[in-house]
Tab-separated table of C-alpha atoms (C1' of nucleotides) in Angstrom:
chain	number	residue	atom	x	y	z
A	1	MET	CA	94.027	-18.333	-43.710
A	2	ASP	CA	90.526	-17.304	-44.244
A	3	ILE	CA	87.032	-17.868	-43.012
A	4	GLU	CA	86.086	-18.302	-46.602
A	5	HIS	CA	87.473	-21.805	-46.279
A	6	LEU	CA	84.256	-22.678	-44.536
A	7	GLY	CA	82.595	-24.884	-47.075
A	8	GLU	CA	78.919	-24.831	-47.881
A	9	VAL	CA	78.450	-28.164	-46.168
A	10	VAL	CA	79.740	-26.791	-42.886
A	11	ILE	CA	77.950	-23.471	-43.179
A	12	GLY	CA	74.709	-25.239	-43.977
A	13	GLN	CA	74.926	-27.363	-40.847
A	14	LEU	CA	75.780	-24.381	-38.681
A	15	VAL	CA	72.806	-22.440	-39.953
A	16	ASP	CA	70.442	-25.412	-39.722
A	17	ARG	CA	71.394	-25.975	-36.116
A	18	GLY	CA	70.951	-22.309	-35.275
A	19	MET	CA	74.576	-21.995	-34.225
A	20	VAL	CA	75.289	-19.173	-36.664
A	21	LYS	CA	72.706	-16.578	-37.627
A	22	ASP	CA	75.064	-13.896	-38.850
A	23	PHE	CA	78.776	-13.774	-39.230
A	24	ALA	CA	79.444	-12.287	-35.819
A	25	ASP	CA	78.348	-15.669	-34.460
A	26	LEU	CA	81.372	-17.273	-36.093
A	27	TYR	CA	83.588	-15.829	-33.387
A	28	ALA	CA	81.683	-17.650	-30.663
A	29	LEU	CA	82.309	-21.078	-32.187
A	30	THR	CA	84.502	-23.560	-30.383
A	31	ALA	CA	86.402	-26.541	-31.735
A	32	GLU	CA	84.269	-28.791	-29.547
A	33	ALA	CA	81.053	-27.483	-31.056
A	34	LEU	CA	82.410	-27.783	-34.582
A	35	SER	CA	83.522	-31.347	-33.995
A	36	GLU	CA	79.888	-32.289	-33.558
A	37	LEU	CA	79.314	-31.564	-37.213
A	38	GLU	CA	79.567	-34.095	-39.970
A	39	ARG	CA	82.535	-34.005	-42.317
A	40	LEU	CA	84.599	-31.918	-39.919
A	41	ALA	CA	86.897	-33.787	-37.580
A	42	GLU	CA	88.812	-32.434	-34.647
A	43	LYS	CA	91.881	-31.218	-36.486
A	44	SER	CA	89.897	-29.325	-39.107
A	45	ALA	CA	87.740	-27.871	-36.374
A	46	ARG	CA	90.757	-26.531	-34.518
A	47	ASN	CA	92.227	-25.097	-37.710
A	48	LEU	CA	88.959	-23.415	-38.450
A	49	VAL	CA	88.670	-21.837	-35.027
A	50	ALA	CA	92.251	-20.598	-35.327
A	51	ALA	CA	91.584	-19.148	-38.764
A	52	ILE	CA	88.475	-17.387	-37.519
A	53	ASP	CA	90.393	-15.994	-34.579
A	54	GLY	CA	93.204	-14.793	-36.830
A	55	SER	CA	90.744	-12.954	-39.031
A	56	LYS	CA	90.106	-10.524	-36.194
A	57	HIS	CA	93.242	-8.674	-37.199
A	58	ALA	CA	92.551	-8.420	-40.905
A	59	GLY	CA	92.071	-4.665	-40.597
A	60	LEU	CA	89.268	-2.218	-41.180
A	61	SER	CA	89.300	-2.369	-44.958
A	62	ARG	CA	88.879	-6.141	-44.980
A	63	LEU	CA	86.139	-5.874	-42.392
A	64	LEU	CA	84.242	-3.298	-44.433
A	65	ASN	CA	84.697	-5.402	-47.515
A	66	GLY	CA	83.354	-8.421	-45.664
A	67	LEU	CA	80.237	-6.756	-44.313
A	68	GLY	CA	78.636	-7.050	-47.723
A	69	ILE	CA	77.649	-3.418	-48.110
A	70	ARG	CA	76.193	-2.929	-51.523
A	71	MET	CA	78.679	-1.336	-53.961
A	72	VAL	CA	81.474	-1.570	-51.442
A	73	GLY	CA	84.116	-3.981	-52.676
A	74	GLU	CA	87.822	-3.958	-52.125
A	75	ARG	CA	88.417	-0.519	-53.567
A	76	ALA	CA	85.659	1.425	-51.794
A	77	ALA	CA	86.453	-0.411	-48.545
A	78	GLN	CA	90.053	0.751	-48.741
A	79	LEU	CA	89.023	4.308	-49.468
A	80	LEU	CA	86.690	4.346	-46.470
A	81	ALA	CA	89.245	2.744	-44.178
A	82	SER	CA	91.932	5.149	-45.297
A	83	ARG	CA	89.729	8.228	-44.917
A	84	PHE	CA	88.212	7.415	-41.529
A	85	GLY	CA	90.745	5.090	-39.959
A	86	SER	CA	88.306	3.524	-37.520
A	87	MET	CA	84.784	2.156	-37.429
A	88	ASP	CA	83.787	4.756	-34.839
A	89	LYS	CA	84.695	7.598	-37.145
A	90	LEU	CA	82.995	5.994	-40.089
A	91	LEU	CA	79.822	5.477	-38.064
A	92	ALA	CA	79.910	9.141	-37.108
A	93	ALA	CA	80.357	10.279	-40.702
A	94	THR	CA	77.524	11.832	-42.673
A	95	GLU	CA	76.541	10.872	-46.172
A	96	GLN	CA	78.141	14.100	-47.348
A	97	ASP	CA	81.425	13.252	-45.648
A	98	ILE	CA	81.522	9.955	-47.510
A	99	ASN	CA	80.433	11.467	-50.789
A	100	GLU	CA	83.371	13.857	-50.673
A	101	ILE	CA	85.911	11.045	-50.871
A	102	HIS	CA	87.629	10.964	-54.226
A	103	GLY	CA	86.584	7.676	-55.782
A	104	ILE	CA	83.256	7.476	-53.978
A	105	GLY	CA	80.174	9.151	-55.367
A	106	PRO	CA	76.566	9.670	-54.293
A	107	GLN	CA	75.478	6.107	-54.994
A	108	ILE	CA	78.083	4.456	-52.820
A	109	ALA	CA	77.731	7.141	-50.146
A	110	GLN	CA	74.015	6.443	-49.938
A	111	SER	CA	74.547	2.691	-49.869
A	112	VAL	CA	76.996	2.998	-46.980
A	113	THR	CA	74.835	5.311	-44.891
A	114	ARG	CA	71.778	3.156	-45.468
A	115	PHE	CA	73.686	0.090	-44.344
A	116	PHE	CA	74.782	1.709	-41.106
A	117	ALA	CA	71.318	3.124	-40.500
A	118	GLU	CA	69.974	-0.427	-40.135
A	119	SER	CA	69.921	-1.307	-36.460
A	120	HIS	CA	70.629	-4.983	-37.055
A	121	ASN	CA	73.766	-4.042	-38.963
A	122	ARG	CA	74.901	-1.876	-36.072
A	123	ASP	CA	74.191	-4.781	-33.745
A	124	THR	CA	76.355	-7.066	-35.822
A	125	ILE	CA	79.192	-4.552	-35.702
A	126	ASP	CA	78.805	-4.173	-31.927
A	127	ARG	CA	79.037	-7.916	-31.492
A	128	LEU	CA	82.061	-8.157	-33.756
A	129	GLY	CA	83.748	-5.506	-31.671
A	130	ARG	CA	82.945	-7.342	-28.424
A	131	ALA	CA	84.344	-10.517	-29.972
A	132	GLY	CA	87.647	-8.705	-30.409
A	133	VAL	CA	87.549	-7.881	-34.107
A	134	VAL	CA	89.930	-5.020	-34.795
A	135	MET	CA	87.983	-1.997	-35.982
A	136	LYS	CA	90.894	0.219	-36.851
A	137	GLN	CA	92.968	0.374	-39.963
A	138	GLU	CA	96.340	-1.258	-39.414
A	139	GLY	CA	99.098	1.209	-40.104
A	140	ALA	CA	96.740	4.154	-40.148
A	141	ILE	CA	98.317	7.526	-39.586
A	142	GLU	CA	97.051	9.290	-36.494
A	143	GLY	CA	96.494	12.990	-36.338
A	144	PRO	CA	96.404	15.496	-39.183
A	145	ARG	CA	96.341	14.178	-42.711
A	146	PRO	CA	98.162	16.818	-44.722
A	147	LEU	CA	97.518	15.106	-48.044
A	148	ASP	CA	93.812	14.446	-47.572
A	149	GLY	CA	92.213	14.454	-51.000
A	150	LYS	CA	95.354	15.785	-52.649
A	151	ALA	CA	96.670	14.690	-56.036
A	152	ILE	CA	100.426	14.200	-55.988
A	153	VAL	CA	102.839	13.674	-58.842
A	154	LEU	CA	106.180	12.059	-58.079
A	155	THR	CA	109.043	12.738	-60.448
A	156	GLY	CA	112.731	11.977	-60.176
A	157	GLY	CA	114.378	9.819	-57.566
A	158	LEU	CA	114.218	10.295	-53.828
A	159	ARG	CA	117.142	9.646	-51.505
A	160	THR	CA	115.344	8.199	-48.510
A	161	LEU	CA	112.354	6.480	-50.072
A	162	THR	CA	111.729	4.163	-52.964
A	163	ARG	CA	108.978	5.130	-55.306
A	164	ASP	CA	106.726	2.449	-53.840
A	165	GLN	CA	107.369	3.669	-50.320
A	166	ALA	CA	106.620	7.231	-51.315
A	167	LYS	CA	103.415	6.157	-53.019
A	168	ASP	CA	102.355	4.125	-50.015
A	169	LEU	CA	103.034	7.085	-47.753
A	170	VAL	CA	100.945	9.407	-49.894
A	171	ILE	CA	98.043	6.976	-49.882
A	172	ARG	CA	98.202	6.378	-46.146
A	173	LEU	CA	98.099	10.126	-45.611
A	174	GLY	CA	94.936	10.357	-47.659
A	175	GLY	CA	96.367	11.488	-50.981
A	176	ARG	CA	96.624	9.792	-54.332
A	177	VAL	CA	99.490	9.500	-56.727
A	178	VAL	CA	98.682	10.513	-60.270
A	179	GLY	CA	100.800	10.089	-63.350
A	180	SER	CA	100.794	13.446	-65.038
A	181	VAL	CA	100.743	17.091	-64.021
A	182	SER	CA	97.605	19.118	-64.626
A	183	LYS	CA	95.928	22.136	-63.091
A	184	LYS	CA	94.206	19.725	-60.713
A	185	THR	CA	97.493	18.467	-59.318
A	186	ASP	CA	98.137	19.753	-55.813
A	187	TYR	CA	101.847	19.049	-55.496
A	188	VAL	CA	104.699	17.833	-57.634
A	189	VAL	CA	107.435	16.152	-55.640
A	190	VAL	CA	110.654	16.840	-57.497
A	191	GLY	CA	113.468	14.385	-56.851
A	192	GLU	CA	116.867	13.975	-58.433
A	193	ASP	CA	117.189	14.063	-62.198
A	194	ALA	CA	113.554	15.067	-62.509
A	195	GLY	CA	112.221	15.213	-66.011
A	196	SER	CA	109.598	17.227	-67.825
A	197	LYS	CA	107.060	16.958	-65.047
A	198	ALA	CA	108.991	19.535	-63.059
A	199	ASP	CA	108.712	21.888	-66.042
A	200	ASP	CA	105.005	21.153	-66.319
A	201	ALA	CA	104.577	22.128	-62.680
A	202	LYS	CA	106.278	25.482	-63.203
A	203	ARG	CA	104.315	26.173	-66.360
A	204	LEU	CA	100.979	25.359	-64.709
A	205	GLY	CA	101.803	27.049	-61.425
A	206	VAL	CA	101.533	23.829	-59.438
A	207	PRO	CA	103.451	23.932	-56.141
A	208	THR	CA	106.584	21.818	-56.126
A	209	LEU	CA	108.250	20.124	-53.190
A	210	ASP	CA	111.804	18.921	-52.971
A	211	GLU	CA	112.465	15.803	-50.965
A	212	ALA	CA	113.078	17.674	-47.714
A	213	ALA	CA	109.866	19.681	-48.056
A	214	PHE	CA	107.915	16.546	-48.906
A	215	LEU	CA	109.240	14.678	-45.880
A	216	LYS	CA	108.430	17.623	-43.670
A	217	LEU	CA	104.917	17.834	-45.033
A	218	VAL	CA	104.255	14.169	-44.413
A	219	GLY	CA	105.734	14.342	-40.945
A	220	ARG	CA	108.739	12.194	-41.691
A	221	ALA	CA	111.379	14.815	-41.137
B	1	DT	C1'	88.093	6.275	-71.025
B	2	DA	C1'	89.550	3.030	-67.391
B	3	DA	C1'	89.074	0.906	-63.116
B	4	DC	C1'	85.850	-0.985	-60.083
B	5	DC	C1'	81.314	-3.337	-58.194
B	6	DT	C1'	77.562	-6.933	-58.629
B	7	DC	C1'	75.662	-10.861	-60.365
B	8	DG	C1'	74.710	-14.785	-63.134
B	9	DA	C1'	76.621	-18.330	-66.444
B	10	DG	C1'	79.612	-21.800	-67.588
B	11	DA	C1'	84.293	-24.075	-66.871
B	12	DT	C1'	87.166	-26.542	-63.681
B	13	DC	C1'	88.649	-29.031	-59.633
B	14	DC	C1'	88.167	-32.275	-55.705
C	1	DC	C1'	87.396	-19.469	-61.299
C	2	DT	C1'	86.811	-16.425	-65.374
C	3	DC	C1'	83.693	-13.881	-68.383
C	4	DG	C1'	80.368	-10.514	-69.785
C	5	DA	C1'	76.666	-7.243	-68.951
C	6	DG	C1'	75.273	-3.165	-66.802
C	7	DG	C1'	76.127	0.490	-63.540
C	8	DT	C1'	79.364	3.984	-60.747
C	9	DT	C1'	83.082	7.240	-60.483
C	10	DA	C1'	86.523	10.614	-61.848
DNA sequence: TAACCTCGAGATCC
DNA sequence: CTCGAGGTTA
């Protein structure tokens, strides 16, 4: 369920009545107040309040996506959430820090830092936090991120992880899974019955990891 | 090159 | 909602 279900009719009334000036105000709404509006009876009002409340736990990437930062859509929001893990760390980041993320360049980095430099935007974030909006990435890995910025190739089958699980793990640890081995590849994870990618790694001098070494590196062993 | 972001236009649904 | 144009990034 999503706040986006708020129709224009309802939003318009809320704004006209001064009940909502920015989207942090949505969290202060009550079913009683909403029932005063036209075209929104008690049941809908309660559903709406519940949906708004539930959105507090959408996670940092959804929050960043929802703030409306120029050039930050789903993809950039996920990259930022994955790299910094919490709003506090993102707020403390410099433009250079953000620019260094693979997938984010100078334009987006500047857009993000400009957004957070605006005091009214910081106010909105403060108020969202006080309203109980979760400002951390759900499932974020605490501590060192051994794969930060690393390009990983997976080849062959792993015993303890499916390919999707392995990919998810790499991403959550800050790395990215790429499809072919090149000099820019940081590691090749060699599973069972690995194919030519293992040969490519040897030929190009790219470090290889067997499953045990991979699990150890990612802190799962 | 390919995926992604923004925005406006027109199609579609209720 | 989908589409296309125009821009960003690697």
